[in-house]
Amino acid sequence: MFFFDLKGDSDGGNGGSQKPMVELQWYHVAIASLLIITNGILSILLGLGLEKRLFISATRCIVQLTIMGLVLQNIFDANSPVLVILMALVLTTLGAYEAVFNVSKRRHIYMFPSVLVSMATSCLIIGTFGTRLAMGVDPLHSPKEFIPALGMLLGNTMTAISLGLDQCLSQLTENRERVELYLSMGATRWEACRPIAVEAMRRAMLPTINQMSIIGLISIPGMMTGQLIAGASVMNAAKSQQIIMFLISGAAAFGTLSSVMICLRVCFDSSDRLRPERIIKSKSVVPKAVLDIFSRIGDSICCCWYNSKARKESRSGTSSPSLEQGNGRNGRRGRSGSSSPRQNGGSENESQLGGQHQNKNQNGEPTERTPLVRSS
C-alpha cells in the first residue's frame, strides 16, 4: 500500500537536503552534441538527406539559446518593467514572423499583422492574468516568472495558429467550388465557411488536448522537470505545470479563433465573394528582399571603389588593364566601322538583293537564293 505525503514539508517535500546544482560548462554541451554528429552520420549512410538541416537546426539552437541566456540574465538583473515589456514585444513579433513565414505553407494578404495582433492580444492578456491571479506573482513585472510563462504561451499559440490557418486556407483553396455553391444559393460568408472554421479550430486545438491527456502519465513536461532539477517542491512544480497547461489551452483557443476569423474576412470581399488571388502559396519574400538589398549595397560599393580607382589612375597617367582592354575594343570597333566606299557599296547592294529576295518570298513566288558575287 502506497502513502503519499502531500503536505509539503519544510524541506520542500523531497525528503532531505538538496544538493547544489551542477554548474554546466561548454564541454558538457559538446558531449551532448556527439549525438547530433551521430544522427548526421546515420543520415549520410542511410541517404536521408537530413544532415544539412540537422546541422543548421543544432547551430541555431546553440546560438539562439546562448543569446537568449545573455539577454535574460541582464533583464533579470535589472528587474525593470520597461525591459520586460520590450522583451515581451520582441518575443511576440518573432513568434508571429515564425508562424507566418517559416511554418505556414499558405498565406493570405495582411497575414503577418493579423497573426501579430492575435498572438499579442491572447498571450499578453492571458499571460498577465495567469501570472498575477493564477500563479500569484507579485509584482506583476517580475521577469523570472512572467517571461518564461509568456514564452511557453507564445510557442504553443504559434503552433496552434499555424495549424488552424493552414487548414483554413487549404480548405478554401481545395473546396472552392463547394464554397461558391453555398454562396450562390444565398449563404453568407460565415454560413458557407462555418464548417471550415470548425475544422480549423479542431485541428489547432488537437495537439494541446493530446498533450494535456498524456501529461504526468506518459511524459514529464519540461517546466516541471526544470523546477524539480532546480530543487522546487514536487507538488509545487506539479501545480505550476497544471496552471501553465490551462493557460496554454486558453491562449491557443483565443489566438486561433481570432486568426481564423480575420482570415475568412480577408479572403472574401464586401459582396461575400471568394477571392482566391488573396491566398499565396509561396515561401517568404522577406529574406529574398533582404538579400536583394545587401546585393545592391555590395554592387554600389564595388562601383564606387572602381570609379575612385579609375579616377586615381587617370590622374596618375596610368590605366588599368580592364580600361585598356575596353579602349582596345572600342578602337577596333572604330576601325571596322570606318569602311571603304567600295565595302559600303557592296553592303548596300547586298541589302537591296536581300530585300528583293524577301519580297519575292512574301509574294509567294518560288525563287531560288542566288549567291552574291562581289566585283573585285
XYZ file of C-alpha atoms in Angstrom:
376
model
C 0.000 0.000 0.000
C 1.355 3.394 -1.018
C 1.118 6.506 1.086
C 1.632 9.950 -0.426
C 2.580 12.847 1.799
C 1.066 15.901 0.116
C 1.657 18.342 2.976
C 4.759 19.976 1.548
C 7.258 19.748 4.400
C 9.763 22.414 5.274
C 12.459 20.644 3.269
C 10.480 21.138 0.026
C 8.731 17.776 0.076
C 11.811 15.984 -1.208
C 12.689 14.109 1.930
C 16.085 15.666 2.661
C 18.526 18.415 1.928
C 19.026 19.405 -1.681
C 22.373 19.137 -3.415
C 23.556 22.233 -5.252
C 23.020 22.201 -8.998
C 25.947 21.238 -11.173
C 27.468 24.246 -12.931
C 27.370 23.200 -16.557
C 30.269 24.065 -18.844
C 30.601 24.149 -22.606
C 32.290 20.758 -22.702
C 29.079 19.280 -21.278
C 27.255 20.711 -24.290
C 29.971 19.300 -26.558
C 29.450 15.839 -25.088
C 25.711 16.014 -25.745
C 26.333 17.313 -29.286
C 28.029 13.994 -30.149
C 24.518 12.625 -30.573
C 23.842 15.249 -33.264
C 27.003 14.153 -35.070
C 25.848 10.541 -34.791
C 22.486 11.445 -36.289
C 24.234 13.223 -39.145
C 26.386 10.166 -39.874
C 23.302 7.948 -39.886
C 21.577 10.352 -42.253
C 24.527 10.173 -44.655
C 24.770 6.387 -44.512
C 21.039 5.861 -44.978
C 20.689 8.576 -47.594
C 18.064 10.512 -45.646
C 19.343 13.914 -46.713
C 18.752 15.409 -43.256
C 22.351 16.131 -42.277
C 22.313 19.724 -43.539
C 19.030 20.602 -41.822
C 20.184 18.813 -38.685
C 23.418 20.798 -38.557
C 21.645 24.106 -39.209
C 18.996 23.395 -36.564
C 21.603 22.412 -33.975
C 23.644 25.532 -34.723
C 20.549 27.716 -34.430
C 19.682 26.026 -31.138
C 23.097 26.829 -29.660
C 23.253 30.400 -30.961
C 19.664 31.327 -30.111
C 19.693 29.863 -26.611
C 23.064 31.466 -25.853
C 21.830 34.888 -26.945
C 18.586 34.350 -25.057
C 20.523 33.434 -21.911
C 22.698 36.553 -22.112
C 19.708 38.821 -22.704
C 17.580 37.272 -19.974
C 20.430 37.469 -17.479
C 20.660 41.228 -17.985
C 16.881 41.604 -17.773
C 16.698 39.535 -14.595
C 19.453 41.593 -13.003
C 17.844 44.913 -13.986
C 14.316 43.881 -12.883
C 12.831 46.741 -14.886
C 9.219 46.700 -16.146
C 10.260 48.567 -19.300
C 12.724 45.838 -20.267
C 10.120 43.162 -19.510
C 7.596 44.855 -21.826
C 10.192 45.256 -24.579
C 11.183 41.599 -24.256
C 7.548 40.546 -24.452
C 7.036 42.596 -27.628
C 10.179 41.157 -29.226
C 9.127 37.585 -28.416
C 5.626 38.198 -29.781
C 6.969 39.688 -33.026
C 9.421 36.823 -33.558
C 6.680 34.285 -32.861
C 4.331 35.904 -35.390
C 7.099 36.029 -38.016
C 7.936 32.368 -37.464
C 4.285 31.342 -37.713
C 3.654 33.289 -40.924
C 6.849 32.965 -42.947
C 8.577 29.782 -41.778
C 5.807 27.430 -40.634
C 2.720 28.148 -42.736
C 2.579 26.652 -46.221
C -0.045 29.134 -47.407
C -0.523 32.774 -46.559
C -3.125 35.409 -47.188
C -2.558 39.097 -47.553
C -2.199 41.000 -44.280
C -1.482 37.700 -42.539
C 1.519 38.937 -40.555
C -0.229 41.892 -38.857
C -3.317 39.783 -38.175
C -1.303 36.979 -36.573
C 0.773 39.511 -34.642
C -2.332 41.174 -33.211
C -3.936 37.806 -32.393
C -0.858 36.466 -30.619
C -0.226 39.697 -28.739
C -3.826 40.002 -27.594
C -4.290 36.417 -26.475
C -0.861 35.706 -24.989
C -0.270 39.029 -23.244
C -3.734 39.199 -21.700
C -3.842 35.551 -20.632
C -0.183 35.648 -19.532
C -0.851 38.687 -17.357
C -3.976 37.086 -15.904
C -2.207 33.781 -15.281
C 0.946 35.092 -13.659
C -0.856 37.578 -11.427
C -4.003 35.724 -10.382
C -3.404 32.034 -11.039
C 0.292 31.902 -10.072
C 0.213 34.719 -7.511
C 3.258 36.563 -8.837
C 3.836 39.886 -7.120
C 4.933 42.243 -8.578
C 3.445 41.535 -11.980
C 6.548 42.554 -13.940
C 8.759 40.000 -12.221
C 10.862 38.760 -15.173
C 11.728 35.359 -13.708
C 8.077 34.280 -13.758
C 6.444 36.387 -16.474
C 8.918 35.922 -19.357
C 9.214 32.092 -19.147
C 5.431 31.745 -18.886
C 4.937 34.097 -21.831
C 7.495 32.151 -23.867
C 5.610 28.891 -23.363
C 2.307 30.557 -24.261
C 3.766 32.055 -27.444
C 5.351 28.784 -28.569
C 2.181 26.745 -28.253
C -0.065 29.512 -29.594
C 2.194 29.881 -32.626
C 1.805 26.181 -33.391
C -1.967 26.291 -32.958
C -2.379 29.371 -35.172
C -0.184 27.852 -37.883
C -2.199 24.628 -37.933
C -5.533 26.441 -37.914
C -4.661 28.875 -40.705
C -3.088 26.166 -42.828
C -6.254 24.075 -42.543
C -8.482 27.060 -43.278
C -6.539 28.222 -46.346
C -6.216 24.671 -47.674
C -9.955 24.130 -47.458
C -10.680 27.457 -49.148
C -8.332 26.514 -51.993
C -9.296 22.866 -52.471
C -13.049 23.226 -51.804
C -13.523 26.466 -53.674
C -16.400 25.104 -55.776
C -18.369 23.991 -52.729
C -17.949 27.350 -51.015
C -19.023 29.201 -54.155
C -22.030 26.877 -54.465
C -23.148 27.811 -50.952
C -22.656 31.476 -51.768
C -24.662 31.184 -54.991
C -27.561 29.662 -53.040
C -27.772 32.739 -50.824
C -25.493 31.807 -47.916
C -23.305 34.445 -46.316
C -19.557 34.023 -45.981
C -19.901 32.927 -42.377
C -22.581 30.345 -43.203
C -20.551 28.971 -46.115
C -17.281 28.849 -44.145
C -18.569 27.670 -40.787
C -17.551 24.003 -41.406
C -14.088 25.193 -42.486
C -13.676 27.311 -39.339
C -14.839 24.458 -37.103
C -12.398 22.003 -38.684
C -9.564 24.549 -38.421
C -10.233 25.062 -34.708
C -10.337 21.314 -34.101
C -7.017 20.751 -35.819
C -5.416 23.674 -33.993
C -6.523 22.527 -30.542
C -5.752 18.844 -31.070
C -2.030 18.993 -30.044
C -2.843 20.875 -26.830
C -5.626 18.444 -25.926
C -3.391 15.442 -26.578
C -0.619 16.983 -24.508
C -2.954 17.538 -21.558
C -4.210 13.960 -21.885
C -0.802 12.281 -21.564
C 0.972 14.772 -19.300
C 2.026 13.257 -15.999
C 1.064 9.773 -17.189
C 3.495 9.099 -20.009
C 5.729 12.178 -20.052
C 7.011 14.667 -17.515
C 6.759 18.171 -19.011
C 9.727 20.458 -19.389
C 8.652 23.128 -16.911
C 8.062 20.607 -14.148
C 11.362 18.908 -14.907
C 13.211 22.208 -14.716
C 11.661 23.101 -11.389
C 12.481 19.678 -9.974
C 16.092 19.970 -11.094
C 16.255 23.441 -9.557
C 15.147 21.968 -6.215
C 11.492 23.071 -6.052
C 8.808 21.134 -4.266
C 7.330 18.285 -6.293
C 3.739 19.329 -5.654
C 4.529 22.972 -6.312
C 6.086 22.003 -9.657
C 3.057 19.862 -10.500
C 0.603 22.673 -9.722
C 2.640 25.166 -11.730
C 2.574 22.835 -14.707
C -1.181 22.420 -14.429
C -1.673 26.184 -14.414
C 0.611 26.619 -17.442
C -1.242 23.956 -19.433
C -4.599 25.605 -18.771
C -3.173 28.988 -19.773
C -1.754 27.455 -22.965
C -5.133 25.998 -23.910
C -6.839 29.354 -23.430
C -4.228 31.342 -25.355
C -4.207 28.825 -28.218
C -8.013 28.846 -28.480
C -8.430 32.640 -28.479
C -5.447 33.242 -30.744
C -6.562 30.674 -33.316
C -10.178 31.856 -33.246
C -9.254 35.479 -33.936
C -6.746 34.490 -36.654
C -9.280 32.275 -38.449
C -11.978 34.957 -38.288
C -9.614 37.549 -39.754
C -8.557 35.060 -42.439
C -12.166 34.483 -43.512
C -12.769 38.223 -43.503
C -9.760 38.909 -45.733
C -10.372 36.079 -48.226
C -13.836 37.462 -49.046
C -14.756 40.887 -50.338
C -17.585 43.144 -49.198
C -20.013 41.383 -51.586
C -19.349 37.955 -49.992
C -17.349 36.724 -52.972
C -14.405 34.385 -52.516
C -11.132 35.975 -53.629
C -8.648 33.128 -54.209
C -5.994 35.531 -55.520
C -5.548 36.773 -51.962
C -4.218 33.348 -50.933
C -0.499 32.951 -51.581
C 1.308 29.649 -51.737
C 4.955 30.548 -51.719
C 7.950 30.944 -49.486
C 8.843 34.010 -47.562
C 9.728 37.060 -49.649
C 11.303 38.914 -46.756
C 14.656 37.057 -46.774
C 14.867 37.465 -50.578
C 14.209 41.189 -50.249
C 16.872 41.461 -47.567
C 19.338 39.609 -49.793
C 18.484 41.930 -52.693
C 19.135 44.949 -50.513
C 22.534 43.644 -49.431
C 23.335 42.717 -53.032
C 22.546 46.237 -54.218
C 24.614 47.728 -51.422
C 27.525 45.490 -52.415
C 27.183 46.479 -56.067
C 27.125 50.148 -55.127
C 30.254 49.761 -53.004
C 32.041 47.936 -55.833
C 31.022 50.618 -58.362
C 32.205 53.415 -56.087
C 35.518 51.647 -55.492
C 36.018 51.045 -59.213
C 35.221 54.666 -60.103
C 37.568 56.025 -57.463
C 40.313 53.702 -58.689
C 39.727 54.826 -62.280
C 39.975 58.498 -61.252
C 43.234 57.901 -59.399
C 44.726 56.064 -62.354
C 43.611 58.761 -64.792
C 45.223 61.435 -62.622
C 48.470 59.491 -62.367
C 48.526 58.867 -66.136
C 48.173 55.095 -65.932
C 45.202 52.980 -66.847
C 44.043 49.659 -65.514
C 44.150 46.540 -67.685
C 40.363 46.451 -67.861
C 40.273 50.027 -69.171
C 42.971 49.247 -71.728
C 41.025 46.245 -72.933
C 37.900 48.362 -73.231
C 39.777 51.048 -75.181
C 41.222 48.377 -77.460
C 37.800 47.021 -78.217
C 36.479 50.496 -78.925
C 39.399 51.184 -81.258
C 38.826 48.010 -83.186
C 35.154 48.833 -83.460
C 36.009 52.287 -84.769
C 38.388 50.920 -87.397
C 35.913 48.304 -88.509
C 33.118 50.872 -88.601
C 35.024 53.210 -90.984
C 34.958 51.004 -94.067
C 35.827 51.953 -97.627
C 33.220 53.231 -100.117
C 33.514 50.016 -102.079
C 32.674 47.993 -98.991
C 29.809 50.317 -98.217
C 28.546 49.970 -101.736
C 28.818 46.218 -101.575
C 26.878 46.140 -98.327
C 24.184 48.344 -99.888
C 23.908 46.008 -102.888
C 23.643 43.022 -100.561
C 20.863 44.675 -98.602
C 18.984 45.521 -101.786
C 19.253 41.988 -103.118
C 18.232 40.600 -99.773
C 15.219 42.912 -99.746
C 14.171 41.787 -103.221
C 14.533 38.150 -102.221
C 12.441 38.779 -99.141
C 9.716 40.495 -101.190
C 9.526 37.590 -103.579
C 9.127 35.191 -100.701
C 6.362 37.288 -99.229
C 4.533 37.344 -102.604
C 4.709 33.564 -102.735
C 6.834 33.306 -105.890
C 9.099 30.264 -105.849
C 12.579 31.702 -106.265
C 15.998 30.308 -105.569
C 18.517 32.136 -103.479
C 21.272 33.343 -105.828
C 24.733 33.733 -104.420
C 26.076 37.229 -104.167
C 29.225 37.869 -106.198
C 31.277 40.901 -105.363
C 33.189 42.659 -108.103
C 36.879 42.766 -107.454
